[in-house]
């Protein structure tokens, strides 16, 4: 997220994204950046913002059990939704991402065995599903309070997630690195302190599953004409 929220940058910046991608086990850094920049620019536009669940997701995953299933499968929806609904031409850097990641995975497999490689990939999938840290995917834009589409999280897990919880601040200033986002809030408390926010990602996941008013459908959407 830290290197995927900014605009076009030099090779060093792109290489940092490739490096951060390695322990995930699946090549995703470059492709994610293409769609994430559009999320910032066209937030809430169902035709462009691929962070929005599809209509099918919103309609089908509506009960508590199905919402829990959707959370468990969230890595797959997050990965394949943009490829299916808004495919883009493959770029050179995506090819570099694939070659680098496959080479790294092959090295892990050769030197440490299949269990080590599966540990990386399965661990990444679990960390994006029903996991406290994965609560940030839900806390950021699902409408827990009517009319508010973006929420920050100010709990202790920011210490181990590069302040990804400071999401209102991040959207206002996407080029500010994560370690400085708390300073943004401190410098402008009149813009952030009165906004609805979260203090627990675990509670976010619990409320998402158990509250009938919240689900994949609980997002603010805009007409493309007003984006």
Short mmCIF file of C-alpha atoms in Angstrom, two decimals:
data_model
loop_
_atom_site.label_atom_id
_atom_site.label_comp_id
_atom_site.label_asym_id
_atom_site.label_seq_id
_atom_site.Cartn_x
_atom_site.Cartn_y
_atom_site.Cartn_z
CA UNK A 1 0.00 0.00 0.00
CA UNK A 2 2.80 2.41 0.87
CA UNK A 3 4.35 2.21 -2.60
CA UNK A 4 1.08 1.65 -4.50
CA UNK A 5 -0.81 4.80 -3.55
CA UNK A 6 1.42 7.26 -5.34
CA UNK A 7 1.51 8.24 -8.99
CA UNK A 8 4.17 7.36 -11.56
CA UNK A 9 7.60 7.05 -10.02
CA UNK A 10 11.14 5.97 -10.79
CA UNK A 11 12.59 2.51 -11.01
CA UNK A 12 13.71 2.58 -7.38
CA UNK A 13 10.13 3.07 -6.25
CA UNK A 14 8.89 0.26 -8.47
CA UNK A 15 11.66 -2.06 -7.26
CA UNK A 16 10.64 -1.34 -3.68
CA UNK A 17 7.18 -2.62 -4.56
CA UNK A 18 8.64 -5.77 -6.11
CA UNK A 19 10.76 -6.34 -3.00
CA UNK A 20 7.78 -5.92 -0.68
CA UNK A 21 5.81 -8.35 -2.84
CA UNK A 22 8.27 -11.24 -2.44
CA UNK A 23 7.05 -12.74 0.88
CA UNK A 24 3.44 -12.65 -0.33
CA UNK A 25 4.27 -15.43 -2.78
CA UNK A 26 1.92 -14.23 -5.54
CA UNK A 27 2.85 -11.43 -8.01
CA UNK A 28 0.47 -8.55 -7.34
CA UNK A 29 2.32 -5.30 -6.61
CA UNK A 30 2.31 -3.74 -10.08
CA UNK A 31 -1.21 -4.81 -11.02
CA UNK A 32 -2.58 -3.63 -7.69
CA UNK A 33 -1.03 -0.20 -8.19
CA UNK A 34 -2.77 0.28 -11.56
CA UNK A 35 -6.19 -0.21 -10.00
CA UNK A 36 -5.45 1.39 -6.65
CA UNK A 37 -4.57 4.73 -8.22
CA UNK A 38 -7.96 4.69 -9.95
CA UNK A 39 -9.60 3.94 -6.61
CA UNK A 40 -8.13 7.17 -5.27
CA UNK A 41 -9.16 9.21 -8.30
CA UNK A 42 -12.60 7.69 -8.95
CA UNK A 43 -13.66 6.47 -5.52
CA UNK A 44 -17.21 5.14 -5.54
CA UNK A 45 -17.56 4.95 -9.32
CA UNK A 46 -18.82 1.37 -9.91
CA UNK A 47 -17.44 1.34 -13.46
CA UNK A 48 -13.89 2.30 -12.48
CA UNK A 49 -13.29 1.80 -8.75
CA UNK A 50 -12.53 -1.91 -8.46
CA UNK A 51 -12.35 -1.65 -4.68
CA UNK A 52 -16.16 -1.71 -4.84
CA UNK A 53 -17.70 -5.19 -4.64
CA UNK A 54 -19.70 -6.15 -7.70
CA UNK A 55 -23.50 -6.15 -7.70
CA UNK A 56 -23.48 -9.94 -7.59
CA UNK A 57 -21.30 -9.93 -4.47
CA UNK A 58 -23.56 -7.40 -2.77
CA UNK A 59 -26.74 -9.29 -3.53
CA UNK A 60 -25.55 -12.83 -2.84
CA UNK A 61 -23.36 -12.40 0.26
CA UNK A 62 -26.08 -10.88 2.44
CA UNK A 63 -26.57 -13.25 5.39
CA UNK A 64 -24.18 -13.62 8.33
CA UNK A 65 -22.88 -16.99 7.14
CA UNK A 66 -22.39 -15.83 3.57
CA UNK A 67 -20.68 -12.64 4.69
CA UNK A 68 -18.28 -14.74 6.74
CA UNK A 69 -17.60 -16.82 3.63
CA UNK A 70 -17.05 -13.64 1.61
CA UNK A 71 -14.51 -12.42 4.16
CA UNK A 72 -12.69 -15.75 4.00
CA UNK A 73 -12.55 -15.55 0.20
CA UNK A 74 -11.77 -11.84 0.10
CA UNK A 75 -8.24 -12.31 -1.31
CA UNK A 76 -9.73 -14.01 -4.37
CA UNK A 77 -12.43 -11.36 -4.90
CA UNK A 78 -9.86 -8.61 -4.40
CA UNK A 79 -7.53 -10.21 -6.94
CA UNK A 80 -9.91 -11.36 -9.66
CA UNK A 81 -12.62 -8.67 -9.55
CA UNK A 82 -10.59 -6.05 -11.45
CA UNK A 83 -9.23 -8.61 -13.92
CA UNK A 84 -12.75 -9.75 -14.79
CA UNK A 85 -14.68 -6.46 -14.62
CA UNK A 86 -12.05 -3.98 -15.84
CA UNK A 87 -9.21 -5.80 -17.59
CA UNK A 88 -6.19 -3.76 -18.66
CA UNK A 89 -3.29 -4.49 -21.01
CA UNK A 90 -0.34 -6.19 -19.34
CA UNK A 91 2.59 -3.81 -18.87
CA UNK A 92 6.33 -4.47 -18.96
CA UNK A 93 6.58 -3.96 -15.22
CA UNK A 94 3.87 -6.54 -14.61
CA UNK A 95 6.03 -8.98 -16.55
CA UNK A 96 9.00 -8.03 -14.39
CA UNK A 97 6.81 -8.57 -11.31
CA UNK A 98 5.87 -12.08 -12.48
CA UNK A 99 9.42 -13.08 -13.42
CA UNK A 100 10.84 -11.75 -10.14
CA UNK A 101 8.18 -13.42 -8.02
CA UNK A 102 8.36 -16.77 -9.81
CA UNK A 103 12.14 -16.73 -9.49
CA UNK A 104 11.91 -16.02 -5.77
CA UNK A 105 9.26 -18.73 -5.27
CA UNK A 106 11.40 -21.21 -7.19
CA UNK A 107 14.38 -20.39 -4.96
CA UNK A 108 12.28 -20.91 -1.82
CA UNK A 109 11.02 -24.22 -3.21
CA UNK A 110 14.53 -25.37 -4.15
CA UNK A 111 16.35 -24.41 -0.96
CA UNK A 112 13.63 -24.74 1.69
CA UNK A 113 10.99 -27.05 0.22
CA UNK A 114 7.30 -26.94 -0.64
CA UNK A 115 6.15 -26.40 2.95
CA UNK A 116 8.03 -23.11 3.16
CA UNK A 117 6.54 -21.86 -0.09
CA UNK A 118 3.03 -22.91 0.95
CA UNK A 119 3.57 -21.17 4.29
CA UNK A 120 4.17 -17.87 2.51
CA UNK A 121 1.22 -18.18 0.13
CA UNK A 122 -1.32 -19.59 2.59
CA UNK A 123 -0.18 -17.13 5.25
CA UNK A 124 -0.81 -14.27 2.84
CA UNK A 125 -4.29 -15.57 2.03
CA UNK A 126 -5.18 -15.99 5.71
CA UNK A 127 -3.85 -12.53 6.55
CA UNK A 128 -6.22 -11.00 3.98
CA UNK A 129 -9.27 -12.97 5.12
CA UNK A 130 -10.72 -13.48 8.59
CA UNK A 131 -7.80 -11.99 10.48
CA UNK A 132 -7.71 -8.93 12.77
CA UNK A 133 -5.23 -7.08 10.56
CA UNK A 134 -7.43 -7.77 7.52
CA UNK A 135 -10.08 -5.72 9.26
CA UNK A 136 -8.54 -2.70 7.60
CA UNK A 137 -9.97 -3.79 4.23
CA UNK A 138 -13.46 -3.52 5.74
CA UNK A 139 -12.95 -0.57 8.05
CA UNK A 140 -11.76 1.80 5.33
CA UNK A 141 -14.84 2.33 3.14
CA UNK A 142 -17.79 0.23 4.28
CA UNK A 143 -20.58 2.47 5.51
CA UNK A 144 -20.75 1.82 9.24
CA UNK A 145 -22.41 5.22 9.69
CA UNK A 146 -24.80 6.39 7.00
CA UNK A 147 -23.34 9.05 4.74
CA UNK A 148 -19.70 8.49 5.68
CA UNK A 149 -17.67 6.55 3.14
CA UNK A 150 -14.10 6.65 4.51
CA UNK A 151 -13.01 5.83 8.06
CA UNK A 152 -9.73 5.89 9.91
CA UNK A 153 -8.66 3.37 12.53
CA UNK A 154 -6.67 4.68 15.51
CA UNK A 155 -5.98 1.45 17.40
CA UNK A 156 -2.67 -0.18 18.37
CA UNK A 157 -2.37 -2.38 15.26
CA UNK A 158 -1.22 0.71 13.37
CA UNK A 159 2.14 0.07 15.02
CA UNK A 160 2.68 -3.09 12.97
CA UNK A 161 0.90 -2.04 9.74
CA UNK A 162 2.75 1.17 8.83
CA UNK A 163 -0.24 3.28 9.99
CA UNK A 164 -2.51 1.89 7.28
CA UNK A 165 -5.40 2.70 9.62
CA UNK A 166 -5.01 6.44 9.05
CA UNK A 167 -7.19 6.14 5.98
CA UNK A 168 -8.94 9.51 5.83
CA UNK A 169 -5.54 11.11 6.17
CA UNK A 170 -4.16 8.78 3.48
CA UNK A 171 -6.87 9.69 0.99
CA UNK A 172 -6.41 13.40 1.64
CA UNK A 173 -2.63 13.16 1.23
CA UNK A 174 -1.75 9.94 -0.66
CA UNK A 175 1.87 11.02 -1.17
CA UNK A 176 2.53 11.36 2.54
CA UNK A 177 4.33 8.21 3.78
CA UNK A 178 2.60 6.12 6.40
CA UNK A 179 4.96 6.96 9.24
CA UNK A 180 3.95 10.63 8.93
CA UNK A 181 0.17 10.20 8.71
CA UNK A 182 -0.30 10.60 12.49
CA UNK A 183 1.34 14.01 12.12
CA UNK A 184 -1.29 14.97 9.52
CA UNK A 185 -4.03 14.29 12.08
CA UNK A 186 -2.09 16.11 14.76
CA UNK A 187 -1.59 19.18 12.57
CA UNK A 188 -5.25 19.36 11.50
CA UNK A 189 -7.38 17.89 14.33
CA UNK A 190 -10.36 20.04 13.33
CA UNK A 191 -10.66 18.00 10.11
CA UNK A 192 -10.31 14.50 11.62
CA UNK A 193 -11.17 14.31 15.31
CA UNK A 194 -14.93 14.69 14.80
CA UNK A 195 -15.18 12.14 11.99
CA UNK A 196 -16.48 8.61 12.74
CA UNK A 197 -13.56 6.24 13.18
CA UNK A 198 -12.72 2.72 14.36
CA UNK A 199 -10.71 1.62 17.38
CA UNK A 200 -10.82 -2.16 16.82
CA UNK A 201 -10.45 -4.08 13.58
CA UNK A 202 -11.74 -7.22 15.31
CA UNK A 203 -14.96 -5.40 16.16
CA UNK A 204 -15.15 -4.20 12.57
CA UNK A 205 -15.13 -7.81 11.34
CA UNK A 206 -17.66 -8.87 13.97
CA UNK A 207 -20.05 -6.03 13.12
CA UNK A 208 -19.65 -6.65 9.40
CA UNK A 209 -20.78 -10.26 9.79
CA UNK A 210 -23.51 -9.81 12.42
CA UNK A 211 -25.09 -6.45 11.51
CA UNK A 212 -27.72 -6.86 8.74
CA UNK A 213 -27.21 -3.23 7.71
CA UNK A 214 -23.56 -3.83 6.81
CA UNK A 215 -22.17 -6.07 4.11
CA UNK A 216 -20.55 -5.98 0.68
CA UNK A 217 -23.49 -3.80 -0.40
CA UNK A 218 -22.83 -1.10 2.24
CA UNK A 219 -20.73 1.24 0.12
CA UNK A 220 -21.22 4.78 -1.15
CA UNK A 221 -21.53 4.73 -4.94
CA UNK A 222 -21.40 7.66 -7.31
CA UNK A 223 -22.72 8.16 -10.82
CA UNK A 224 -19.83 8.42 -13.29
CA UNK A 225 -21.25 11.82 -14.27
CA UNK A 226 -20.54 13.23 -10.82
CA UNK A 227 -17.15 11.61 -10.18
#
